XYZ file of C-alpha atoms in Angstrom:
314
model
C -62.573 -53.586 302.316
C -65.384 -55.299 300.441
C -66.566 -51.953 299.081
C -63.077 -51.107 297.899
C -62.724 -54.395 296.104
C -66.109 -53.844 294.427
C -65.066 -50.449 293.048
C -61.864 -51.859 291.665
C -63.813 -54.607 289.909
C -66.206 -52.101 288.335
C -63.300 -50.019 287.096
C -61.652 -53.007 285.492
C -64.840 -54.025 283.734
C -65.404 -50.465 282.464
C -61.868 -50.319 281.096
C -62.454 -53.540 279.244
C -65.863 -52.565 277.808
C -64.839 -49.079 276.423
C -62.081 -50.372 274.069
C -64.418 -52.991 272.633
C -67.155 -50.362 272.044
C -64.700 -48.031 270.327
C -63.451 -50.851 268.090
C -67.001 -51.681 267.086
C -67.802 -48.092 266.188
C -64.644 -47.903 264.069
C -65.672 -50.993 262.122
C -69.094 -49.512 261.394
C -67.515 -46.345 260.048
C -65.303 -48.314 257.676
C -68.275 -50.284 256.332
C -70.204 -47.015 255.604
C -73.033 -47.971 257.888
C -72.652 -44.834 259.854
C -72.718 -41.168 258.656
C -70.779 -38.128 259.736
C -72.406 -36.525 262.734
C -74.916 -33.838 261.920
C -73.061 -31.323 264.021
C -70.004 -31.603 261.756
C -72.168 -31.309 258.637
C -73.909 -28.230 259.840
C -70.666 -26.573 260.727
C -69.161 -27.531 257.325
C -72.139 -26.191 255.384
C -72.149 -22.986 257.286
C -68.463 -22.599 256.633
C -68.988 -23.217 252.923
C -71.807 -20.735 252.608
C -69.883 -18.138 254.542
C -66.735 -18.483 252.433
C -68.488 -18.736 249.024
C -71.013 -15.899 249.372
C -68.525 -13.077 250.012
C -66.461 -14.087 246.977
C -69.417 -14.333 244.613
C -71.304 -11.211 245.573
C -68.591 -8.588 244.733
C -67.775 -10.156 241.355
C -70.854 -8.915 239.419
C -70.207 -5.180 240.119
C -66.582 -5.624 239.102
C -67.521 -7.245 235.800
C -70.234 -4.676 235.014
C -67.857 -1.690 234.603
C -65.562 -3.844 232.504
C -68.318 -4.456 229.984
C -69.127 -0.722 229.933
C -65.521 0.258 229.225
C -65.157 -2.282 226.437
C -68.327 -1.131 224.626
C -66.939 2.268 223.464
C -63.898 0.496 222.067
C -66.122 -1.064 219.426
C -66.574 2.399 217.901
C -63.131 2.835 216.339
C -64.124 5.871 214.233
C -61.747 8.740 215.160
C -62.818 12.355 215.373
C -60.615 13.258 212.379
C -59.557 10.995 209.510
C -56.490 12.277 207.670
C -55.885 10.854 204.189
C -53.676 13.645 202.893
C -50.781 11.184 202.741
C -52.778 8.703 200.708
C -51.460 7.698 197.321
C -54.892 8.408 195.911
C -54.987 12.098 195.015
C -57.949 13.746 193.368
C -56.684 15.725 190.380
C -58.102 18.451 188.165
C -56.886 20.699 185.410
C -56.787 24.402 186.019
C -60.224 26.055 185.878
C -62.010 22.680 185.621
C -65.381 22.204 187.309
C -65.211 20.815 190.843
C -67.991 19.618 193.158
C -68.346 18.042 196.612
C -69.767 14.889 195.022
C -66.405 14.259 193.340
C -65.014 13.353 196.771
C -67.981 11.901 198.691
C -68.658 9.162 196.130
C -65.340 7.458 196.919
C -64.445 8.596 200.431
C -65.811 5.440 202.061
C -63.337 3.370 200.057
C -60.365 5.517 201.076
C -61.294 6.038 204.742
C -62.917 2.688 205.548
C -65.688 4.570 207.339
C -69.164 5.218 206.026
C -70.323 8.763 206.623
C -73.451 10.638 205.576
C -74.516 14.259 205.279
C -71.186 15.447 203.897
C -70.404 19.162 203.891
C -67.396 21.455 203.711
C -65.779 22.665 206.904
C -66.030 26.374 207.612
C -62.628 27.395 206.203
C -62.575 24.977 203.254
C -63.345 25.984 199.664
C -63.346 24.094 196.384
C -61.375 25.992 193.765
C -59.336 25.071 190.693
C -58.189 28.540 189.677
C -54.738 28.164 191.239
C -52.480 25.206 190.352
C -50.939 23.103 193.125
C -52.019 20.943 196.086
C -55.178 22.115 197.867
C -56.063 20.758 201.346
C -59.714 20.714 202.453
C -61.725 19.253 205.333
C -65.106 17.564 204.923
C -67.555 16.907 207.748
C -69.985 13.989 207.994
C -71.886 11.818 210.479
C -71.189 8.158 211.213
C -73.830 5.526 212.025
C -74.049 6.730 215.623
C -74.602 10.317 214.531
C -71.196 11.457 215.664
C -69.602 14.197 213.533
C -66.366 13.079 211.909
C -63.913 15.233 209.933
C -62.086 13.921 206.862
C -58.955 15.820 205.852
C -57.854 15.284 202.250
C -56.150 17.020 199.348
C -56.554 17.424 195.614
C -54.155 18.457 192.871
C -54.778 21.221 190.338
C -52.544 20.851 187.281
C -51.737 23.661 184.911
C -53.964 23.323 181.908
C -52.149 22.068 178.863
C -52.494 23.834 175.533
C -55.131 22.138 173.419
C -55.094 24.491 170.436
C -52.380 25.308 167.927
C -51.555 28.216 165.612
C -49.856 27.127 162.390
C -49.284 28.111 158.739
C -48.489 31.727 159.591
C -47.537 34.131 156.823
C -47.202 37.891 156.372
C -47.638 39.424 152.918
C -45.353 42.450 152.618
C -47.449 43.965 149.817
C -50.910 43.705 151.360
C -49.643 43.688 154.992
C -52.051 40.817 155.695
C -51.134 38.290 158.385
C -52.663 34.829 157.995
C -52.623 31.543 159.908
C -54.634 28.498 160.881
C -56.164 27.251 164.123
C -59.337 25.591 165.407
C -62.473 26.600 163.435
C -64.246 29.599 164.941
C -61.551 30.066 167.587
C -60.374 33.572 168.438
C -56.769 34.656 167.859
C -55.047 37.407 169.833
C -52.344 39.139 167.780
C -49.810 41.749 168.817
C -46.385 43.102 167.887
C -43.569 44.652 169.980
C -44.183 48.082 171.435
C -42.353 50.283 168.928
C -43.255 52.535 166.032
C -44.944 49.565 164.349
C -46.926 48.445 167.405
C -50.342 46.937 166.819
C -52.729 44.522 168.536
C -56.171 43.057 168.090
C -58.338 39.938 168.129
C -59.571 38.182 165.018
C -61.687 35.066 164.583
C -61.041 31.984 162.471
C -63.574 30.881 159.850
C -65.217 27.464 159.538
C -61.985 26.053 158.089
C -59.809 27.505 160.860
C -58.191 30.207 158.695
C -57.753 33.678 160.186
C -56.702 36.984 158.612
C -55.526 40.327 159.979
C -54.275 43.378 158.113
C -51.594 45.574 159.663
C -51.114 49.255 159.061
C -47.336 48.852 158.970
C -44.790 46.053 158.668
C -43.758 44.896 162.167
C -40.593 42.954 162.807
C -42.352 40.267 164.850
C -45.907 39.100 165.487
C -47.030 37.252 168.610
C -50.228 35.199 168.471
C -52.218 32.652 170.465
C -55.669 31.115 169.981
C -58.484 30.521 172.490
C -62.103 29.379 172.371
C -65.267 29.773 174.446
C -64.678 26.453 176.241
C -61.532 27.842 177.866
C -59.067 25.986 175.649
C -56.033 27.880 174.417
C -52.766 27.490 172.544
C -49.209 28.338 173.380
C -48.109 31.807 172.310
C -46.169 31.599 169.058
C -43.742 34.135 167.584
C -43.591 34.849 163.883
C -40.561 36.611 162.416
C -41.729 38.897 159.616
C -39.468 38.454 156.542
C -37.630 41.466 155.145
C -38.619 40.550 151.599
C -41.409 38.604 149.977
C -40.655 34.919 150.311
C -43.156 33.549 147.793
C -45.434 34.694 145.007
C -48.590 33.305 146.597
C -51.354 35.869 146.550
C -53.202 36.074 149.861
C -56.947 35.880 149.313
C -58.379 37.573 152.342
C -62.075 38.217 152.978
C -63.462 41.658 152.312
C -64.043 42.340 156.027
C -60.499 41.482 157.074
C -59.621 42.475 160.635
C -57.661 45.760 160.811
C -54.830 45.643 163.352
C -54.160 49.298 164.095
C -53.333 51.561 166.983
C -52.593 55.290 167.149
C -48.866 54.740 166.738
C -49.307 52.325 163.877
C -51.674 54.623 161.999
C -49.357 57.633 162.334
C -46.380 55.736 161.062
C -48.364 54.259 158.198
C -49.584 57.550 156.785
C -47.565 60.486 155.383
C -47.124 63.456 157.615
C -49.871 65.939 156.754
C -48.560 69.154 155.212
C -49.738 72.576 156.320
C -53.032 73.277 154.511
C -52.718 75.989 151.863
C -55.404 78.588 151.475
C -57.118 78.785 148.106
C -56.839 81.822 145.837
C -60.401 82.802 146.641
C -59.549 83.092 150.320
C -56.423 85.189 149.769
C -56.761 89.007 149.219
C -55.404 90.574 146.032
C -51.934 92.179 145.971
C -52.007 95.400 147.978
C -55.485 94.605 149.232
C -55.721 94.925 153.001
C -59.211 93.557 153.165
C -62.380 95.331 154.400
C -60.767 96.739 157.538
C -59.355 99.860 155.714
C -62.916 101.212 155.075
C -63.530 101.573 158.819
C -60.185 103.340 159.258
C -60.897 105.937 156.496
C -64.421 106.560 157.823
C -63.048 107.197 161.291
C -60.507 109.752 159.967
C -63.230 111.656 158.021
C -65.460 111.841 161.114
C -62.608 113.283 163.175
C -61.818 115.965 160.549
C -65.495 117.047 160.315
C -65.655 117.350 164.088
C -62.567 119.612 164.155
C -64.000 121.939 161.440
C -67.300 122.310 163.319
C -65.536 123.283 166.532
C -63.521 126.045 164.785
C -66.624 127.610 163.257
C -68.353 127.851 166.653
C -65.355 129.591 168.166
C -65.451 132.318 165.480
């Protein structure tokens, strides 16, 4: 019984001591005198390193391709730049000179892209012979050396007449046609295709006056002027008067241009009569010419031959 009572006493004392020890430890934790057990720290740090490392390590490879894909986007230069719809149109007059430099000097302004080493594409040609809109393609390299095509157009306008033909007059007596144009310009002159047809080219003098003499009197004369620079005038029509309109005497140069063709010359000259032989060429009345001598001689020879044959027979 004594042993049993002793064990009960020890149990009671132990139950009293444990609450007090736990209360004391709690007070020390509140005052900050004690630190979290090392086992908890080690487990926390290991958890942190385990959770952070997997998230950080895959991020760099994901970001690397993103930077690579965004880099080409900086080069916004397209393969082909089309400015055919631009309000800026290069324009020329028909048969004007045209060169590649006319376009390349200002293309950077119109395209917003600087290119070098410009050249024409294979099927593109620069030409101003035909009026209208012409589309061409130029090739060049950008700063990265990439070939870029620029598609553009230019306008060719019909060349306007820059010369004139004025002061035209036709003298019915001298058949001289006169007018005025640019000094030293050439003048093409023609008339309708009829019995009075004629055509030719004359040249104006230092004062711009030109002269042309016709073989006949045409009803109309068409004329236009042109020079070596490619300038020309509109074709003008002159109605030839049926009677002399004024008494002004046309003073033409000695070497006036003759406007003649085969038809004009025939109609301008009298029909040639059949040439008559002179009296010296005609034989006298009853004279048959020298041929009768050979006829008489032949008859005499035949008669002599007949007489000789008869004598031999006798």
